[in-house]
Amino acid sequence: MNSPLIELRGIRKRYGGEGDTNAGEPSVEVLHGIDLDIHAGEFVALMGVSGSGKSTLMHILGCLDRASAGTYRFAGQDIASLSADELAWLRREAFGFVFQGYHLIPSLDALHNVQVPAVYAGVSATERETRAAQLLERLGLDERAGHRPHQLSGGQQQRVSIARALMNGGHVILADEPTGALDTQSGKEVMALLRELADAGHTVILITHDPQVAGQARRVVSISDGRIIRDTAPEAESEQAADTVSAAPASPDAGAFMARMAQGVAHGASWLADAGEAVGSAWRALSANRFRTLLTLLGIVIGVASVIALMAVGQGANESLMEKLAAFGNANRVAIAPGTDSRGLRGVITEADAQLLREVPNVSHAMPTIVGPVLLRAGDVDLSLTALAFTGDAMAIYNWEEMAEGIFLDERHERELATVIVLGSMAREKLFGAGEALGQYVLVNNVPFQVIGVLAPTRDGPETDNTVMIPFSTGSRRVFGNPYPWRIQVRLDDLERMRETVAAIDQTLQKAHGLKDFNILDQSKRVQAQREATRQQSLMMALIAGISLVVGGIGVMNIMLMAVKERTREIGIRMATGARQRDIQRQFLTEAVMVSLVGGVAGVAIGLLIGAALIAWGVAVIFSIRAMLLAFGCAAATGLLFGFMPARQAAKLDPVVALAGE
Ligand code: ADP
Ligand code: MG
């Protein structure tokens, strides 16, 4: 007689206590030294009352669990020496499990449930599908191939699970109370099927508490309280096995077995097929729970959309600042304002100072100005506005480009104290509407002025467009009644020499005044401050966007952890059918990344929509491809990062523990 396929020696199993998954609970030994040989092709029933340790023994036989003590040789190979991947190979190539509770994956239809073991064996999709369809037909289920488990009766589900057990050959069928949940008729059908398989050469190990069911096997091993108490002799069946072992995989020749295993463990589907499989299965799992998937998506969508929208707004703000800065004429201006001297007395600046400053090197213009509120009357329109009293240099100093009508103030107006004004475009609109403005008279604080020009709209906006401009000489004497300039605006030729020019201005004025009773307002400082403010604003926005992405990521992690908990049994089933740890990890990681990527795409779209709405609202918004790629990349990374932990947790589950899970 050849050596046994399965050889148990002194197998003990202890639950709880040191080194167990539920360590800390009191240790209980439920198998007390089992010795058992089973040859290829045998049809054995393990019989015993409930709680006698049958399922525990079956889990050990099927490599779902490890014994606490004793040796288990399969085809002459000590199981204890096998790695996790090798055990997974053994489960999918050598064993086929049939459980009392069927253990089908709820989100897959019958056809796909049957295919699961072949997926992990790396069989191509078409080959898999053909074989699964053949098996279902053989078991009379071809009409039910597209049904999900909840649409099938118990008997049908059990037949699907038998088809699954046969998918990779099912050389050793391990059936734990396969008829326990079935009505008499379905039970009979399932038993007939198992007998047929045994006749066809499969090794069938049937677990039952029912002597009548056990009686249909060719050998009955009785178990009580973790011990074998009776074993009907393994008689003639070994001879029968001898001529039908063709179906048995594992030749008991240890060397050949090891070679096959090494080959099988190394063999896998192509990288691409694996990825395709993972995406397909992730898609099915995600669409099985649409509402929850949608909620998870929402977190990512909000995160990505806010990154896109906030970055676009930030970019827009920055750009419009740059534009404003450009309008300042590269900021090559300084202003002189009256200040307080060392004795605390308020100083004044004069037109003479402006005259002096024109002599300073690198100063192109120096212009006294007075700014103040005035009352205007033109016809029956009364208006209160800001008046700017200055000279014709203003055009060059402020970078105003052109006149809409008439001419600007000039040297002659200044000299002659002319009562003429130039209107900003908004002021003109308010005073005259569509009517003629040039040549009209306007009362400025009750002094009549004649309109000689209208400035075209400027980049300054209302700050300039909503004002009236009068010659400095006329303004200071007749409108404001104040000979002293409010500011002297100075324009430089060369921005690069700003610092030395400012120093020269300082020196010149101190020499003239005999003391420092003025301030030099440097435009570049204002620019610097504004730039700083915008930068901080952008930083804030980036922070907010980053936080929303992290929140989205935590959402993904939360959902994935829940999914792992909820689908613990599915993980157990997949492991029982031969999934490696990395298969499980890849599946959950793919789900997380897929949610994130879909969320990323939707987020980009919504971010663009928000941006478009803001543009319609008049907010400066600039989209950048870089921001979109960044947000999208962040979403994918979020999925990977936050999906990793749950996926790992799923992969590390113990097959029996997972199978027992809810
Ligand atoms: P059977 O399948 O024969 O009904 P089991 O193998 O399921 O029996 O259980 C045998 C004994 O082991 C029972 O007393 C049961 O309470 C105990 N047992 C089974 N699984 C566990 C476990 N995970 N932790 C602790 N005790 C367990
Ligand atoms: Mg049991």
XYZ file of C-alpha atoms and ligand atoms in Angstrom:
690
model
C 0.000 0.000 0.000
C 1.344 3.453 -0.879
C 1.897 6.117 1.734
C -1.108 8.169 2.880
C -2.008 11.513 1.347
C -2.852 12.909 4.756
C -0.969 11.827 7.836
C -1.800 13.258 11.276
C 0.323 12.383 14.289
C -0.522 13.532 17.800
C -2.413 16.611 16.610
C -3.488 18.859 19.471
C -5.349 22.126 19.291
C -5.568 24.595 22.099
C -7.670 27.764 22.013
C -6.801 30.792 24.160
C -3.730 31.174 26.334
C -0.268 32.186 25.157
C 0.398 32.578 21.477
C -3.179 32.439 20.292
C -5.221 35.111 18.546
C -7.470 35.377 21.540
C -4.651 35.241 24.024
C -5.654 36.150 27.534
C -8.681 33.897 27.606
C -8.259 30.701 29.601
C -6.607 28.045 27.513
C -8.778 25.100 26.438
C -7.530 22.072 24.583
C -10.171 20.799 22.168
C -8.146 18.180 20.247
C -6.154 15.804 22.401
C -3.736 14.028 20.110
C -5.329 12.904 16.859
C -3.633 10.205 14.786
C -5.211 9.711 11.390
C -4.162 8.523 7.942
C -6.238 9.221 4.868
C -5.253 7.903 1.450
C -5.917 9.549 -1.865
C -9.365 8.634 -3.199
C -10.912 7.765 0.148
C -14.424 8.859 1.097
C -14.251 9.414 4.845
C -16.849 10.729 7.261
C -15.675 12.387 10.475
C -18.585 11.886 12.820
C -19.226 13.251 16.273
C -21.659 15.258 18.331
C -21.630 19.028 18.237
C -18.627 20.462 20.036
C -16.531 17.330 19.671
C -13.904 19.152 17.624
C -14.789 18.144 14.043
C -14.644 21.645 12.544
C -11.442 22.379 14.394
C -9.932 19.258 12.872
C -11.199 20.166 9.419
C -9.642 23.627 9.624
C -6.331 22.024 10.429
C -6.726 19.485 7.611
C -7.536 22.274 5.152
C -4.570 24.407 6.286
C -6.907 27.156 7.436
C -5.491 26.798 10.918
C -2.351 25.386 12.465
C -2.242 22.717 15.124
C -0.831 23.599 18.548
C 1.167 20.386 18.646
C 1.768 17.256 16.582
C 2.674 16.863 12.913
C 0.588 17.047 9.799
C 2.087 15.640 6.635
C 0.340 16.276 3.351
C 1.734 14.169 0.516
C 4.670 13.507 2.763
C 5.359 17.178 3.288
C 5.365 18.627 6.809
C 2.842 21.471 6.759
C 4.599 23.293 9.601
C 7.500 24.065 7.286
C 5.376 25.828 4.641
C 5.202 29.587 4.188
C 1.966 31.573 4.039
C 2.134 31.660 0.225
C 2.750 27.920 0.029
C -0.226 27.264 2.290
C -2.350 29.506 0.079
C -1.223 27.457 -2.926
C -2.157 24.249 -1.144
C -5.603 25.603 -0.269
C -6.350 26.579 -3.824
C -4.781 23.613 -5.613
C -5.372 20.677 -3.298
C -8.464 21.500 -1.325
C -12.033 22.440 -2.051
C -14.137 23.571 0.877
C -17.864 23.097 1.270
C -19.310 24.743 4.369
C -22.576 24.356 6.215
C -23.306 28.054 5.633
C -22.205 27.869 1.934
C -19.898 30.866 2.380
C -20.448 32.437 -1.000
C -19.356 36.039 -1.592
C -22.587 38.054 -1.452
C -21.557 40.696 -3.990
C -20.705 38.151 -6.725
C -23.089 36.136 -8.884
C -22.907 32.328 -9.058
C -20.607 32.313 -12.085
C -18.116 34.668 -10.441
C -18.274 32.903 -7.089
C -17.276 29.688 -8.793
C -14.369 31.426 -10.519
C -12.768 32.855 -7.368
C -10.244 30.013 -6.767
C -9.096 30.189 -10.400
C -8.583 33.951 -10.135
C -5.973 33.348 -7.467
C -4.427 30.567 -9.514
C -3.831 33.085 -12.301
C -6.095 31.370 -14.836
C -7.134 33.641 -17.710
C -10.611 35.162 -17.622
C -11.973 33.304 -20.638
C -10.654 29.935 -19.512
C -12.049 30.550 -16.057
C -15.442 31.503 -17.293
C -15.743 28.511 -19.589
C -14.795 26.124 -16.829
C -17.108 27.764 -14.283
C -20.004 27.613 -16.727
C -19.297 23.915 -17.402
C -19.261 23.147 -13.687
C -22.514 24.982 -13.094
C -24.090 23.105 -15.970
C -22.873 19.792 -14.576
C -24.525 20.677 -11.269
C -27.745 21.733 -12.995
C -27.292 25.428 -12.264
C -26.622 26.852 -15.706
C -29.847 28.867 -15.525
C -28.743 30.440 -12.269
C -25.260 31.579 -13.323
C -26.154 35.261 -13.158
C -27.892 35.093 -9.772
C -26.347 36.478 -6.619
C -26.384 34.222 -3.518
C -29.425 35.894 -1.931
C -31.389 35.027 -5.065
C -30.645 31.305 -4.702
C -32.126 28.621 -2.465
C -29.963 26.896 0.132
C -29.605 23.775 -1.994
C -28.609 25.850 -5.009
C -26.101 27.834 -2.972
C -24.565 24.619 -1.705
C -24.244 23.332 -5.245
C -22.559 26.594 -6.269
C -20.112 26.139 -3.411
C -19.411 22.554 -4.590
C -18.774 23.881 -8.085
C -16.361 26.377 -6.537
C -14.626 23.552 -4.621
C -14.104 21.779 -7.967
C -12.906 24.851 -9.820
C -9.183 24.179 -9.382
C -9.604 20.400 -9.424
C -10.883 19.926 -5.881
C -8.676 16.912 -5.288
C -9.515 16.832 -1.615
C -13.064 17.956 -0.858
C -13.535 19.070 2.734
C -17.232 19.305 3.504
C -18.262 20.554 6.956
C -21.895 19.611 7.642
C -22.755 20.290 3.984
C -26.350 19.202 4.490
C -26.797 20.790 7.898
C -28.787 23.765 6.678
C -30.677 21.988 3.898
C -34.081 20.360 3.647
C -34.153 16.582 3.217
C -34.442 16.618 -0.563
C -31.632 19.145 -1.160
C -29.558 17.293 1.409
C -29.977 14.068 -0.517
C -28.982 15.752 -3.752
C -25.841 17.199 -2.196
C -24.902 13.799 -0.728
C -25.445 12.153 -4.097
C -23.115 14.709 -5.618
C -20.402 14.039 -3.044
C -20.706 10.295 -3.632
C -20.365 10.885 -7.332
C -17.217 12.926 -6.756
C -15.805 10.197 -4.532
C -16.529 7.657 -7.251
C -14.758 9.901 -9.729
C -11.607 9.674 -7.626
C -11.761 12.780 -5.455
C -10.725 12.363 -1.864
C -13.814 13.395 0.084
C -13.730 14.194 3.782
C -17.222 14.676 5.103
C -17.973 16.078 8.507
C -21.301 15.369 10.120
C -23.043 14.739 13.413
C -25.649 12.572 11.641
C -24.901 8.815 11.604
C -27.207 8.381 8.639
C -25.248 10.867 6.565
C -21.981 9.387 7.769
C -23.206 5.956 6.745
C -22.996 6.941 3.096
C -19.225 7.275 3.298
C -16.996 4.263 2.822
C -15.172 4.864 6.082
C -16.452 6.456 9.264
C -14.127 7.992 11.853
C -15.932 8.803 15.101
C -14.703 11.667 17.236
C -15.704 12.398 20.778
C -14.351 15.152 22.923
C -11.318 15.730 20.759
C -10.325 12.099 20.453
C -10.880 9.429 17.805
C -12.935 6.721 19.444
C -13.702 4.492 16.469
C -12.458 4.034 12.910
C -14.080 1.553 10.498
C -11.058 0.005 8.866
C -9.783 1.746 5.759
C -10.416 -1.338 3.638
C -10.756 -2.003 -0.029
C -11.095 1.641 -1.001
C -7.376 2.118 -1.197
C -7.330 -0.289 -4.100
C -10.095 1.611 -5.726
C -8.130 4.766 -5.117
C -5.184 3.263 -6.866
C -6.861 3.242 -10.234
C -8.686 6.539 -9.904
C -5.984 8.687 -8.406
C -5.460 10.293 -11.736
C -7.509 13.128 -10.268
C -5.384 13.398 -7.187
C -2.991 16.247 -7.500
C -0.510 15.701 -5.113
C 1.340 12.608 -5.745
C 2.452 11.399 -2.354
C 5.947 11.546 -3.750
C 7.298 14.408 -1.676
C 9.888 15.535 -4.182
C 7.442 15.881 -7.061
C 5.004 17.593 -4.730
C 7.550 20.175 -3.663
C 8.468 20.870 -7.268
C 4.841 21.368 -8.220
C 4.317 23.667 -5.269
C 7.380 25.773 -6.002
C 6.145 26.143 -9.548
C 2.575 26.901 -8.457
C 3.575 29.495 -5.888
C 5.794 31.237 -8.382
C 3.166 31.093 -11.091
C 0.744 33.954 -11.228
C -1.244 35.856 -13.756
C 0.489 38.703 -15.575
C 0.784 41.988 -13.773
C -1.812 43.461 -16.097
C -4.326 40.655 -15.616
C -3.883 40.984 -11.854
C -4.490 44.721 -12.002
C -7.531 44.210 -14.230
C -8.871 41.608 -11.839
C -8.324 43.902 -8.853
C -10.059 46.815 -10.580
C -13.018 44.665 -11.624
C -13.446 43.209 -8.179
C -13.042 46.638 -6.550
C -15.694 47.993 -8.885
C -18.120 45.212 -7.930
C -17.473 45.705 -4.225
C -17.873 49.470 -4.460
C -21.048 49.324 -6.506
C -22.532 46.781 -4.104
C -22.603 49.561 -1.518
C -23.346 52.632 -3.584
C -24.481 55.045 -0.928
C -21.470 54.503 1.267
C -19.139 54.701 -1.691
C -20.791 57.990 -2.612
C -20.231 59.413 0.867
C -16.570 58.453 0.754
C -16.287 59.998 -2.680
C -17.763 63.186 -1.316
C -14.907 63.640 1.149
C -12.326 63.337 -1.621
C -14.370 65.438 -4.036
C -14.619 68.286 -1.544
C -10.909 68.048 -0.809
C -9.826 68.074 -4.439
C -12.372 70.681 -5.521
C -11.240 73.029 -2.767
C -7.592 72.569 -3.717
C -8.411 73.461 -7.316
C -10.727 76.364 -6.538
C -8.613 77.874 -3.755
C -5.423 77.623 -5.756
C -7.126 79.228 -8.747
C -8.384 82.097 -6.599
C -4.979 82.507 -4.968
C -3.299 82.538 -8.345
C -5.850 85.054 -9.580
C -5.298 87.361 -6.601
C -1.578 87.170 -7.095
C -1.834 87.955 -10.774
C -4.102 90.947 -10.246
C -1.688 92.241 -7.616
C 1.151 91.939 -10.088
C -0.930 93.833 -12.606
C -1.599 96.589 -10.093
C 2.072 96.754 -9.307
C 2.822 97.095 -12.977
C 0.403 100.040 -12.996
C 2.515 101.764 -10.356
C 5.160 102.111 -13.038
C 7.351 99.460 -11.526
C 6.868 101.206 -8.239
C 9.566 103.721 -9.087
C 7.914 106.401 -6.998
C 8.446 107.867 -3.565
C 6.299 110.410 -1.755
C 7.446 113.116 0.651
C 5.049 113.830 3.499
C 5.223 116.325 6.364
C 6.502 114.685 9.528
C 7.273 115.443 13.145
C 10.705 116.725 14.095
C 12.781 115.664 17.099
C 11.067 118.303 19.302
C 7.655 116.915 18.396
C 6.692 119.816 16.146
C 4.819 119.197 12.932
C 6.750 120.317 9.840
C 5.538 121.493 6.453
C 6.694 120.792 2.930
C 6.543 123.451 0.254
C 6.538 123.995 -3.484
C 10.124 125.148 -3.069
C 11.000 121.692 -1.795
C 9.548 120.214 -4.979
C 11.731 122.626 -6.937
C 14.817 121.448 -5.015
C 14.023 117.813 -5.532
C 13.901 118.209 -9.295
C 17.666 118.861 -9.095
C 18.414 115.569 -7.323
C 20.003 113.008 -9.654
C 17.686 110.207 -10.876
C 14.567 112.272 -10.052
C 12.522 112.717 -13.214
C 9.474 114.463 -11.724
C 8.677 116.089 -8.382
C 5.115 117.276 -8.021
C 3.317 118.909 -5.082
C -0.190 117.578 -4.493
C -3.155 118.338 -2.290
C -6.012 115.860 -1.948
C -9.314 116.722 -0.339
C -13.086 116.450 -0.493
C -14.970 119.048 -2.514
C -18.567 119.858 -3.438
C -19.314 119.979 -7.146
C -22.265 121.491 -8.936
C -22.910 121.218 -12.657
C -26.356 122.343 -13.811
C -28.698 120.740 -11.294
C -26.302 117.920 -10.311
C -24.713 118.192 -6.852
C -21.865 115.849 -6.029
C -19.285 115.426 -3.311
C -15.990 114.005 -4.586
C -12.272 113.941 -4.020
C -10.277 116.674 -5.747
C -6.627 116.205 -6.665
C -4.653 119.416 -6.946
C -1.415 118.792 -8.856
C 0.407 119.549 -12.081
C 0.684 118.096 -15.543
C 3.446 115.753 -14.327
C 0.699 113.544 -12.905
C 0.198 111.765 -16.238
C 3.804 110.532 -16.210
C 4.019 109.934 -12.472
C 0.909 107.767 -12.257
C 1.342 106.103 -15.656
C -1.978 107.321 -16.979
C -2.045 106.497 -20.604
C -4.518 108.629 -22.453
C -7.275 111.205 -22.468
C -10.826 110.282 -23.428
C -11.604 113.878 -24.366
C -9.765 117.199 -24.494
C -6.386 117.858 -22.933
C -4.678 117.409 -19.542
C -3.475 120.156 -17.190
C -0.202 121.759 -18.232
C 2.480 124.221 -17.243
C 0.544 127.239 -18.526
C -2.564 126.443 -16.416
C -0.317 126.164 -13.396
C 1.409 129.465 -14.047
C -1.778 131.382 -14.801
C -3.817 129.958 -11.907
C -6.306 128.850 -14.531
C -9.735 127.782 -13.277
C -9.829 124.623 -15.390
C -10.452 120.988 -14.428
C -9.948 117.550 -15.832
C -12.506 114.892 -14.865
C -11.982 111.245 -14.119
C -14.169 109.014 -16.297
C -16.603 108.150 -13.482
C -16.871 111.755 -12.319
C -17.679 112.807 -15.860
C -20.386 110.186 -16.102
C -21.955 111.333 -12.833
C -21.886 115.000 -13.699
C -22.874 114.956 -17.336
C -24.099 111.495 -18.188
C -24.315 111.170 -21.939
C -24.257 114.947 -22.405
C -21.411 117.209 -23.540
C -18.723 117.788 -20.879
C -15.938 119.702 -22.615
C -16.271 123.476 -22.187
C -18.944 123.148 -19.499
C -18.640 124.997 -16.202
C -18.553 123.211 -12.861
C -18.668 124.877 -9.437
C -15.917 123.442 -7.225
C -16.609 124.613 -3.658
C -18.494 127.503 -5.336
C -15.584 128.522 -7.594
C -16.471 128.166 -11.287
C -14.126 125.913 -13.285
C -14.235 125.016 -16.949
C -13.847 121.368 -18.070
C -10.896 121.012 -20.452
C -10.510 117.257 -20.489
C -11.669 113.834 -19.393
C -9.202 111.102 -18.458
C -9.703 107.670 -20.005
C -10.474 104.958 -17.399
C -7.269 104.044 -15.539
C -6.006 100.856 -13.950
C -6.270 102.569 -10.539
C -10.055 102.258 -10.653
C -12.338 104.653 -8.724
C -9.344 105.932 -6.745
C -8.564 108.009 -9.833
C -11.602 107.693 -12.062
C -13.972 109.155 -9.477
C -12.037 112.412 -8.919
C -11.635 115.905 -10.327
C -8.152 117.226 -11.078
C -7.212 120.873 -10.794
C -3.947 122.820 -11.195
C -1.979 122.880 -7.952
C -1.688 126.669 -7.895
C -5.428 127.253 -8.327
C -6.350 124.411 -5.984
C -4.134 125.492 -3.115
C -5.167 129.153 -3.248
C -8.831 129.119 -4.307
C -10.240 125.704 -3.380
C -8.339 124.370 -0.350
C -7.026 127.696 0.972
C -3.766 126.003 1.927
C -0.381 126.800 0.346
C 1.326 123.667 1.640
C 1.379 120.467 -0.348
C -0.049 117.358 1.308
C 2.568 115.263 -0.473
C 5.309 115.741 -2.985
C 5.142 112.853 -5.428
C 8.534 111.978 -6.864
C 9.177 109.720 -9.831
C 12.580 108.193 -10.421
C 14.221 107.392 -13.704
C 15.881 104.224 -12.526
C 14.272 101.932 -9.994
C 17.568 100.188 -9.382
C 19.021 103.334 -7.836
C 16.042 103.786 -5.499
C 18.029 103.495 -2.299
C 20.730 106.051 -3.083
C 18.144 108.435 -4.543
C 16.051 108.260 -1.383
C 19.191 109.028 0.618
C 19.947 112.010 -1.625
C 16.384 113.325 -1.247
C 16.657 112.977 2.513
C 19.920 114.905 2.554
C 18.665 117.695 0.290
C 15.516 118.306 2.329
C 17.293 118.149 5.688
C 19.768 120.698 4.417
C 16.931 122.995 3.282
C 14.842 122.570 6.454
C 17.763 122.470 8.876
C 16.127 119.433 10.515
C 14.211 116.260 9.746
C 10.537 117.253 9.802
C 9.368 115.144 6.887
C 8.950 111.478 5.982
C 9.884 109.718 2.780
C 7.222 107.167 1.858
C 8.822 104.462 -0.141
C 6.422 102.757 -2.556
C 8.501 99.606 -2.585
C 7.704 99.009 1.073
C 3.985 99.102 0.377
C 4.480 96.717 -2.503
C 6.484 94.434 -0.264
C 3.780 94.470 2.388
C 1.073 93.781 -0.128
C 3.035 90.955 -1.649
C 3.551 89.492 1.794
C -0.163 89.729 2.519
C -1.042 87.909 -0.700
C 1.526 85.252 0.014
C 0.068 84.642 3.449
C -3.380 84.495 1.971
C -2.253 81.859 -0.522
C -0.624 79.922 2.271
C -3.840 79.991 4.272
C -5.768 78.728 1.283
C -3.286 75.933 0.665
C -3.597 75.000 4.316
C -7.384 74.857 4.150
C -7.214 72.802 0.967
C -4.676 70.456 2.509
C -6.833 69.993 5.578
C -9.853 69.114 3.467
C -7.796 66.525 1.615
C -6.619 64.981 4.847
C -10.190 64.939 6.138
C -11.220 63.239 2.896
C -8.414 60.724 3.332
C -9.467 59.940 6.864
C -12.948 59.361 5.457
C -11.505 56.836 3.019
C -9.614 55.103 5.798
C -12.687 54.998 7.991
C -14.807 53.487 5.254
C -12.136 50.980 4.315
C -11.706 49.901 7.929
C -15.458 49.430 8.091
C -15.412 47.503 4.844
C -12.708 45.214 6.183
C -14.757 44.600 9.339
C -17.927 44.078 7.390
C -16.332 41.831 4.826
C -14.243 39.791 7.221
C -16.091 36.671 6.174
C -15.511 37.459 2.506
C -11.809 37.775 3.278
C -11.971 34.392 5.011
C -13.699 32.848 2.009
C -11.125 34.298 -0.349
C -8.315 32.954 1.807
C -9.976 29.535 2.010
C -10.155 29.477 -1.770
C -6.477 30.258 -2.045
C -5.967 34.021 -1.917
C -2.510 35.042 -0.791
C -2.087 37.867 1.706
C -0.916 40.121 -1.089
C -4.059 39.333 -3.126
C -6.237 40.510 -0.256
C -4.073 43.556 0.345
C -4.122 44.452 -3.339
C -7.894 44.135 -3.465
C -8.571 46.548 -0.607
C -5.865 48.956 -1.687
C -7.332 49.000 -5.182
C -10.738 49.833 -3.754
C -9.311 52.738 -1.760
C -7.306 54.093 -4.683
C -10.249 53.705 -7.034
C -12.550 55.681 -4.765
C -9.870 58.344 -4.495
C -9.241 58.512 -8.223
C -12.912 58.728 -9.114
C -13.263 61.332 -6.357
C -10.235 63.109 -7.798
C -11.753 63.329 -11.274
C -15.088 64.525 -9.914
C -13.262 66.959 -7.625
C -11.327 68.477 -10.526
C -14.577 68.891 -12.470
C -16.363 70.516 -9.541
C -13.360 72.695 -8.760
C -13.478 73.951 -12.359
C -17.207 74.626 -12.026
C -16.664 76.601 -8.824
C -13.911 78.556 -10.550
C -16.201 79.272 -13.504
C -18.906 80.477 -11.121
C -16.376 82.762 -9.410
C -15.305 84.166 -12.766
C -18.948 84.915 -13.534
C -19.046 86.620 -10.134
C -16.140 88.845 -11.164
C -13.432 87.261 -9.025
C -9.997 86.996 -10.566
C -9.394 83.271 -11.053
C -6.538 81.553 -12.832
C -6.590 77.781 -13.368
C -3.354 75.937 -13.693
C -2.788 72.437 -14.999
C -0.177 72.106 -12.297
C -2.760 72.685 -9.562
C -5.069 70.105 -11.128
C -2.348 67.492 -11.436
C -1.284 68.264 -7.898
C -4.802 67.849 -6.529
C -5.340 64.675 -8.513
C -2.018 63.262 -7.403
C -2.825 64.162 -3.820
C -6.133 62.313 -4.093
C -4.438 59.179 -5.406
C -1.747 59.411 -2.744
C -4.437 59.905 -0.107
C -6.119 56.695 -1.242
C -2.839 54.786 -1.137
C -1.797 56.223 2.193
C -5.077 55.908 4.020
C -6.044 52.674 2.290
C -2.802 50.972 3.208
C -3.520 50.369 6.856
C -6.983 48.829 6.370
C -5.710 46.710 3.457
C -2.841 45.437 5.557
C -5.181 44.705 8.402
C -7.357 42.667 6.049
C -4.378 40.759 4.658
C -3.077 39.881 8.113
C -6.328 38.232 9.155
C -6.153 34.581 10.105
C -8.250 32.481 7.675
C -10.270 30.685 10.382
C -10.809 33.843 12.380
C -11.962 35.646 9.250
C -14.263 32.801 8.263
C -15.895 32.877 11.670
C -16.317 36.661 11.394
C -19.573 38.436 10.784
P -17.787 20.721 16.121
O -17.482 21.218 14.778
O -17.499 19.289 16.302
O -19.131 21.066 16.564
P -15.796 22.578 16.950
O -14.535 22.089 16.358
O -16.446 23.716 16.264
O -16.794 21.407 17.152
O -15.483 23.025 18.423
C -14.863 22.170 19.350
C -14.686 22.888 20.674
O -13.788 23.947 20.506
C -15.978 23.466 21.203
O -16.029 23.267 22.576
C -15.851 24.915 20.914
O -16.498 25.669 21.900
C -14.361 25.163 20.932
N -13.963 26.200 20.010
C -14.135 26.202 18.678
N -13.586 27.306 18.124
C -13.093 28.044 19.137
C -12.400 29.289 19.229
N -12.114 30.020 18.164
N -12.034 29.734 20.453
C -12.285 28.992 21.555
N -12.912 27.824 21.535
C -13.315 27.315 20.353
Mg -18.674 22.209 13.451
